[in-house]
Amino acid sequence: MINKCILMGRLTRDPELRHTASNTPVTTFTLAVDRNVKRTNDNAQQTADFIDIVAWDAKADFAAKWFRKGQLVAVCGRLQSRKWQDNEGRNRVAFEVIADELHFAESKRDSDSGYSGQNYGGGYGQQAPASRSSYAQPVQPGPAIEADGFESLSDDSTELPF
């Protein structure tokens, strides 16, 4: 069986961090995920699905610390349903994605919030590097590396790099 969701969308609100009775962090937020554009009489109509996301433990702390409303993020996880009865006795069902991975999907320059477009160590539960400049180190040319950072290959097709 496979239960894998990969979503990219914008946060509709700031993530909400709570703790369970056993002090386990849990964060919830909603992603607005665009659908394909529908065209009717040459008028483009943009629609979106609003997907509830739940993150636990270190991922919950990461999302609460770095994610902000309007930010473009990517989430990998599994779809889960919950059933309950509301106050009027009606049976209700909610579908939500339980996050396994959280990633920034745009750079800080493109977003007014968040840390940066870099994903370090899978994106969650890691400490930020001491200096942001460590991401922007230029590639130093070496003996087999061109100035643009790519390795030069010989014309001999028997020397494959893999």
XYZ file of N, CA and C in Angstrom:
486
model
N 0.838 -1.178 0.000
C 0.000 0.000 0.000
C 0.887 1.246 0.000
N 0.418 2.272 -0.668
C 1.152 3.537 -0.717
C 0.224 4.651 -0.251
N 0.712 5.460 0.651
C -0.018 6.637 1.121
C 1.000 7.759 1.207
N 1.182 8.493 0.128
C 2.197 9.548 0.056
C 1.588 10.771 -0.612
N 1.679 11.905 0.057
C 1.194 13.174 -0.483
C 2.374 14.114 -0.609
N 2.481 14.763 -1.737
C 3.491 15.790 -1.948
C 2.747 17.038 -2.396
N 2.819 18.077 -1.579
C 2.057 19.292 -1.823
C 2.960 20.505 -1.780
N 2.637 21.495 -2.596
C 3.313 22.784 -2.512
C 2.235 23.849 -2.605
N 2.248 24.745 -1.648
C 1.252 25.800 -1.631
C 1.635 26.888 -0.650
N 0.731 27.845 -0.500
C 0.968 28.979 0.402
C 0.188 28.788 1.695
N 0.810 29.172 2.801
C 0.155 29.087 4.100
C -0.965 30.120 4.171
N -2.139 29.699 4.615
C -3.278 30.608 4.725
C -3.263 31.376 6.039
N -2.467 30.905 6.988
C -2.335 31.564 8.292
C -1.021 31.117 8.909
N -0.583 31.796 9.959
C 0.612 31.365 10.679
C 0.342 30.004 11.321
N 1.347 29.128 11.370
C 1.160 27.837 12.033
C 0.827 28.023 13.517
N 0.011 27.119 14.035
C -0.408 27.172 15.434
C 0.261 26.030 16.197
N 1.154 26.398 17.137
C 1.872 25.402 17.937
C 1.123 25.159 19.239
N 0.877 23.881 19.539
C 0.265 23.470 20.808
C 1.077 22.309 21.352
N 0.767 21.895 22.554
C 1.435 20.739 23.160
C 0.367 19.791 23.700
N 0.632 18.488 23.570
C -0.278 17.491 24.108
C -0.109 17.432 25.627
N -0.923 16.615 26.281
C -0.810 16.449 27.740
C 0.556 15.915 28.141
N 1.194 15.155 27.258
C 2.533 14.619 27.538
C 3.637 15.548 27.016
N 3.274 16.800 26.715
C 4.200 17.858 26.285
C 4.825 17.600 24.909
N 4.152 16.855 24.050
C 4.613 16.634 22.680
C 4.141 17.798 21.813
N 5.062 18.486 21.112
C 4.640 19.600 20.265
C 3.884 19.133 19.026
N 2.818 19.844 18.689
C 2.041 19.581 17.479
C 1.658 20.930 16.870
N 1.901 21.065 15.591
C 1.594 22.305 14.881
C 0.623 21.999 13.759
N -0.369 22.879 13.593
C -1.318 22.739 12.496
C -1.283 24.011 11.654
N -1.457 23.824 10.351
C -1.582 24.950 9.432
C -2.306 24.469 8.189
N -2.715 25.406 7.360
C -3.453 25.083 6.140
C -2.693 25.600 4.936
N -2.581 24.752 3.916
C -1.960 25.145 2.644
C -3.032 25.388 1.600
N -2.897 26.488 0.877
C -3.729 26.740 -0.301
C -2.939 26.240 -1.506
N -3.416 25.173 -2.111
C -2.731 24.533 -3.235
C -3.529 24.820 -4.496
N -2.897 25.524 -5.444
C -3.589 25.898 -6.676
C -3.941 24.682 -7.512
N -5.112 24.734 -8.125
C -5.519 23.737 -9.117
C -5.133 24.261 -10.485
N -5.267 23.413 -11.480
C -5.058 23.874 -12.849
C -6.100 24.931 -13.185
N -5.719 25.850 -14.034
C -6.611 26.939 -14.412
C -7.694 26.404 -15.337
N -8.942 26.752 -15.041
C -10.061 26.385 -15.906
C -10.372 27.577 -16.798
N -10.547 27.317 -18.073
C -10.858 28.399 -19.007
C -12.296 28.258 -19.474
N -13.052 29.324 -19.272
C -14.425 29.369 -19.763
C -14.598 30.678 -20.516
N -14.878 30.573 -21.798
C -15.052 31.756 -22.653
C -13.850 32.698 -22.565
N -12.639 32.145 -22.635
C -11.384 32.903 -22.590
C -11.180 33.668 -21.286
N -11.893 33.300 -20.241
C -11.667 33.893 -18.924
C -10.977 32.861 -18.048
N -9.809 33.204 -17.524
C -9.080 32.291 -16.656
C -9.650 32.378 -15.247
N -9.894 31.217 -14.649
C -10.425 31.174 -13.295
C -9.479 30.331 -12.455
N -8.863 30.957 -11.451
C -7.931 30.250 -10.572
C -8.685 29.683 -9.378
N -8.491 28.410 -9.094
C -9.111 27.789 -7.935
C -8.026 27.143 -7.086
N -8.321 26.900 -5.837
C -7.355 26.293 -4.929
C -8.068 25.321 -4.000
N -7.312 24.335 -3.537
C -7.772 23.443 -2.487
C -7.077 23.868 -1.200
N -7.774 23.771 -0.088
C -7.223 24.149 1.204
C -7.015 22.871 2.003
N -5.747 22.517 2.203
C -5.374 21.242 2.799
C -4.834 21.486 4.207
N -5.418 20.797 5.191
C -4.939 20.896 6.572
C -3.705 20.021 6.751
N -2.680 20.583 7.397
C -1.414 19.889 7.637
C -1.195 19.801 9.138
N -0.701 18.650 9.605
C -0.349 18.454 11.004
C 1.101 17.995 11.070
N 1.905 18.679 11.873
C 3.313 18.310 12.065
C 3.540 18.028 13.551
N 4.337 17.010 13.840
C 4.601 16.601 15.221
C 6.078 16.752 15.560
N 6.365 16.855 16.838
C 7.717 16.839 17.409
C 8.607 17.928 16.809
N 9.791 17.564 16.311
C 10.748 18.553 15.799
C 10.192 19.294 14.582
N 9.412 18.596 13.767
C 8.804 19.239 12.598
C 7.804 20.309 13.034
N 7.114 20.056 14.137
C 6.155 21.032 14.677
C 6.881 22.284 15.138
N 7.980 22.113 15.849
C 8.775 23.257 16.309
C 9.339 24.041 15.128
N 9.825 23.319 14.114
C 10.387 23.960 12.924
C 9.338 24.804 12.209
N 8.160 24.236 11.973
C 7.106 24.961 11.258
C 6.664 26.196 12.034
N 6.508 26.060 13.344
C 6.072 27.195 14.158
C 7.118 28.307 14.177
N 8.380 27.928 14.117
C 9.460 28.921 14.190
C 9.689 29.647 12.871
N 9.635 28.923 11.749
C 10.083 29.499 10.481
C 8.975 29.790 9.468
N 7.831 29.119 9.529
C 6.789 29.316 8.526
C 5.868 30.463 8.927
N 5.442 31.247 7.927
C 4.554 32.382 8.149
C 3.481 32.429 7.071
N 2.372 33.080 7.381
C 1.253 33.239 6.457
C 1.744 33.794 5.122
N 1.264 33.196 4.024
C 1.603 33.637 2.682
C 2.846 33.000 2.099
N 3.629 32.322 2.913
C 4.885 31.717 2.466
C 4.615 30.466 1.635
N 5.410 30.279 0.587
C 5.312 29.090 -0.263
C 6.157 27.984 0.352
N 5.528 26.852 0.681
C 6.231 25.733 1.298
C 5.838 24.433 0.607
N 6.696 23.427 0.783
C 6.423 22.084 0.266
C 6.316 21.131 1.449
N 5.368 20.218 1.357
C 5.116 19.251 2.420
C 5.026 17.863 1.798
N 5.746 16.915 2.378
C 5.605 15.505 2.021
C 5.054 14.801 3.247
N 4.074 13.947 3.045
C 3.491 13.251 4.184
C 2.482 12.221 3.747
N 1.615 11.867 4.677
C 0.602 10.848 4.393
C -0.779 11.403 4.712
N -1.770 10.979 3.948
C -3.152 11.403 4.159
C -3.770 10.557 5.270
N -4.470 11.226 6.166
C -5.094 10.540 7.289
C -6.486 11.115 7.503
N -7.420 10.273 7.910
C -8.777 10.749 8.200
C -9.066 10.578 9.687
N -9.909 11.470 10.186
C -10.372 11.403 11.578
C -11.891 11.439 11.564
N -12.509 10.633 12.409
C -13.967 10.625 12.515
C -14.348 11.023 13.933
N -15.434 11.802 14.063
C -15.954 12.200 15.366
C -17.396 12.616 15.219
N -18.042 12.816 16.345
C -19.413 13.319 16.350
C -19.384 14.758 16.858
N -20.098 15.632 16.149
C -20.152 17.032 16.576
C -21.152 17.187 17.724
N -21.323 18.409 18.186
C -22.204 18.681 19.330
C -23.663 18.308 19.076
N -24.053 18.245 17.812
C -25.426 17.907 17.457
C -25.603 16.424 17.145
N -24.549 15.629 17.375
C -24.639 14.188 17.183
C -24.410 13.712 15.762
N -24.033 14.607 14.870
C -23.775 14.216 13.481
C -22.361 13.657 13.361
N -22.217 12.619 12.545
C -20.899 12.053 12.274
C -20.138 12.978 11.343
N -18.906 13.268 11.678
C -18.055 14.160 10.882
C -16.759 13.433 10.529
N -16.158 13.820 9.408
C -14.882 13.273 8.974
C -13.991 14.429 8.541
N -12.742 14.386 8.943
C -11.760 15.375 8.513
C -10.585 14.642 7.883
N -10.091 15.189 6.783
C -8.904 14.649 6.134
C -7.776 15.644 6.322
N -6.602 15.145 6.689
C -5.447 16.009 6.889
C -4.194 15.250 6.486
N -3.149 16.001 6.172
C -1.864 15.412 5.817
C -0.966 15.485 7.040
N -0.428 14.339 7.446
C 0.530 14.271 8.543
C 1.916 14.436 7.919
N 2.595 15.520 8.264
C 3.849 15.885 7.605
C 4.997 14.966 8.022
N 5.696 14.437 7.021
C 6.942 13.702 7.237
C 8.134 14.599 6.923
N 7.971 15.513 5.961
C 9.026 16.445 5.554
C 8.416 17.819 5.330
N 9.156 18.856 5.722
C 8.753 20.241 5.492
C 9.905 20.966 4.816
N 9.604 21.754 3.784
C 10.652 22.448 3.037
C 10.207 23.859 2.672
N 11.164 24.776 2.641
C 10.906 26.086 2.065
C 10.838 25.904 0.553
N 9.920 26.592 -0.122
C 9.780 26.435 -1.568
C 10.085 27.727 -2.314
N 10.538 28.747 -1.607
C 10.948 29.986 -2.250
C 12.042 30.626 -1.400
N 12.800 31.501 -2.011
C 13.878 32.153 -1.284
C 13.328 33.266 -0.407
N 14.115 33.688 0.554
C 13.708 34.779 1.436
C 13.454 36.045 0.628
N 14.222 36.223 -0.421
C 14.057 37.390 -1.290
C 12.664 37.402 -1.918
N 12.119 36.213 -2.244
C 10.796 36.114 -2.863
C 9.668 36.117 -1.844
N 10.014 36.011 -0.574
C 9.005 35.944 0.484
C 9.318 36.998 1.531
N 8.303 37.578 2.102
C 8.515 38.566 3.157
C 8.713 37.914 4.502
N 8.612 36.581 4.592
C 8.752 35.897 5.869
C 9.605 34.657 5.700
N 9.947 34.033 6.810
C 10.718 32.802 6.784
C 12.199 33.075 6.859
N 12.981 31.999 6.793
C 14.429 32.103 6.952
C 15.132 32.272 5.627
N 15.039 31.271 4.757
C 15.652 31.348 3.429
C 15.118 30.221 2.581
N 15.511 30.177 1.327
C 15.056 29.121 0.431
C 15.846 27.846 0.568
N 16.815 27.804 1.463
C 17.651 26.627 1.612
C 16.992 25.622 2.543
N 17.170 24.366 2.243
C 16.709 23.300 3.122
C 17.935 22.616 3.671
N 18.137 22.687 4.954
C 19.300 22.068 5.554
C 18.842 20.840 6.313
N 19.490 19.716 6.033
C 19.189 18.482 6.741
C 17.768 18.009 6.587
N 17.151 18.174 5.424
C 15.787 17.717 5.226
C 14.766 18.771 5.584
N 15.194 19.909 6.075
C 14.297 21.023 6.261
C 13.719 21.189 7.645
N 13.750 20.195 8.505
C 13.092 20.363 9.778
C 13.964 19.848 10.907
N 13.751 20.422 12.079
C 14.392 19.922 13.274
C 15.882 20.163 13.336
N 16.427 20.921 12.438
C 17.853 21.206 12.427
C 18.081 22.628 12.899
N 19.245 22.889 13.429
C 19.599 24.245 13.799
C 20.061 24.984 12.556
N 19.739 26.263 12.475
C 20.166 27.074 11.351
C 21.670 27.252 11.401
N 22.340 27.358 10.264
C 23.772 27.595 10.266
C 24.082 28.902 10.982
N 25.298 28.977 11.524
C 25.694 30.162 12.280
C 25.688 31.401 11.408
N 25.989 31.252 10.141
C 26.068 32.405 9.262
C 25.346 32.109 7.964
N 24.522 33.031 7.516
C 23.822 32.832 6.245
C 24.787 32.885 5.079
N 25.922 33.546 5.257
C 26.873 33.666 4.156
C 27.480 32.322 3.788
N 27.352 31.307 4.657
C 27.910 29.998 4.342
C 27.208 29.366 3.146
N 25.981 29.811 2.802
C 25.283 29.284 1.636
C 25.795 29.888 0.341
N 26.379 31.047 0.398
C 26.710 31.792 -0.808
C 28.199 31.768 -1.124
N 28.901 30.692 -0.773
C 30.318 30.599 -1.063
C 30.517 30.324 -2.551
N 31.375 31.089 -3.225
C 31.600 30.845 -4.653
C 32.322 29.521 -4.873
N 32.094 28.927 -6.022
C 32.757 27.688 -6.389
C 34.171 28.028 -6.817
N 35.144 27.367 -6.203
C 36.542 27.603 -6.541
C 36.948 26.656 -7.675
N 37.489 27.196 -8.769
C 37.911 26.317 -9.861
C 39.047 25.407 -9.414
N 38.985 24.147 -9.816
C 40.030 23.184 -9.515
C 40.599 22.646 -10.803
N 41.424 21.618 -10.714
C 42.053 21.108 -11.929
C 41.058 20.599 -12.965
N 39.963 19.930 -12.534
C 39.005 19.392 -13.497
C 37.674 20.146 -13.443
N 37.624 21.255 -12.739
C 36.401 22.025 -12.602
C 36.559 23.335 -13.369
N 35.589 23.620 -14.211
C 35.591 24.873 -14.943
C 35.182 26.015 -14.016
N 35.351 27.249 -14.454
C 35.027 28.416 -13.639
C 33.535 28.486 -13.308
N 32.682 27.894 -14.146
C 31.247 27.943 -13.878
C 30.791 26.865 -12.898
N 31.734 26.048 -12.387
C 31.396 25.052 -11.382
C 31.096 23.673 -11.933
N 31.170 23.484 -13.260
C 30.887 22.189 -13.851
C 32.189 21.500 -14.228
N 32.188 20.180 -14.072
C 33.359 19.404 -14.422
C 33.415 19.219 -15.928
N 34.593 19.393 -16.496
C 34.726 19.181 -17.938
C 34.934 17.700 -18.199
N 34.214 17.171 -19.184
C 34.311 15.761 -19.543
C 35.024 15.628 -20.872
N 35.736 14.526 -21.020
C 36.413 14.291 -22.285
C 35.398 13.862 -23.333
N 35.803 13.867 -24.587
C 34.912 13.458 -25.671
C 34.781 11.944 -25.766
N 35.575 11.206 -25.009
C 35.531 9.751 -25.031
C 34.297 9.271 -24.276
N 33.351 8.664 -24.978
C 32.083 8.250 -24.372
C 32.249 7.058 -23.428
N 33.425 6.417 -23.414
C 33.626 5.303 -22.493
C 33.904 5.794 -21.079
N 34.189 7.077 -20.912
C 34.423 7.647 -19.579
C 33.159 8.319 -19.075
N 32.211 7.535 -18.654
C 30.979 8.081 -18.127
C 31.163 8.421 -16.645
N 30.580 9.515 -16.193
C 30.798 9.948 -14.808
C 30.002 9.148 -13.773
N 29.297 8.110 -14.183
C 28.527 7.330 -13.207
C 28.772 5.860 -13.385
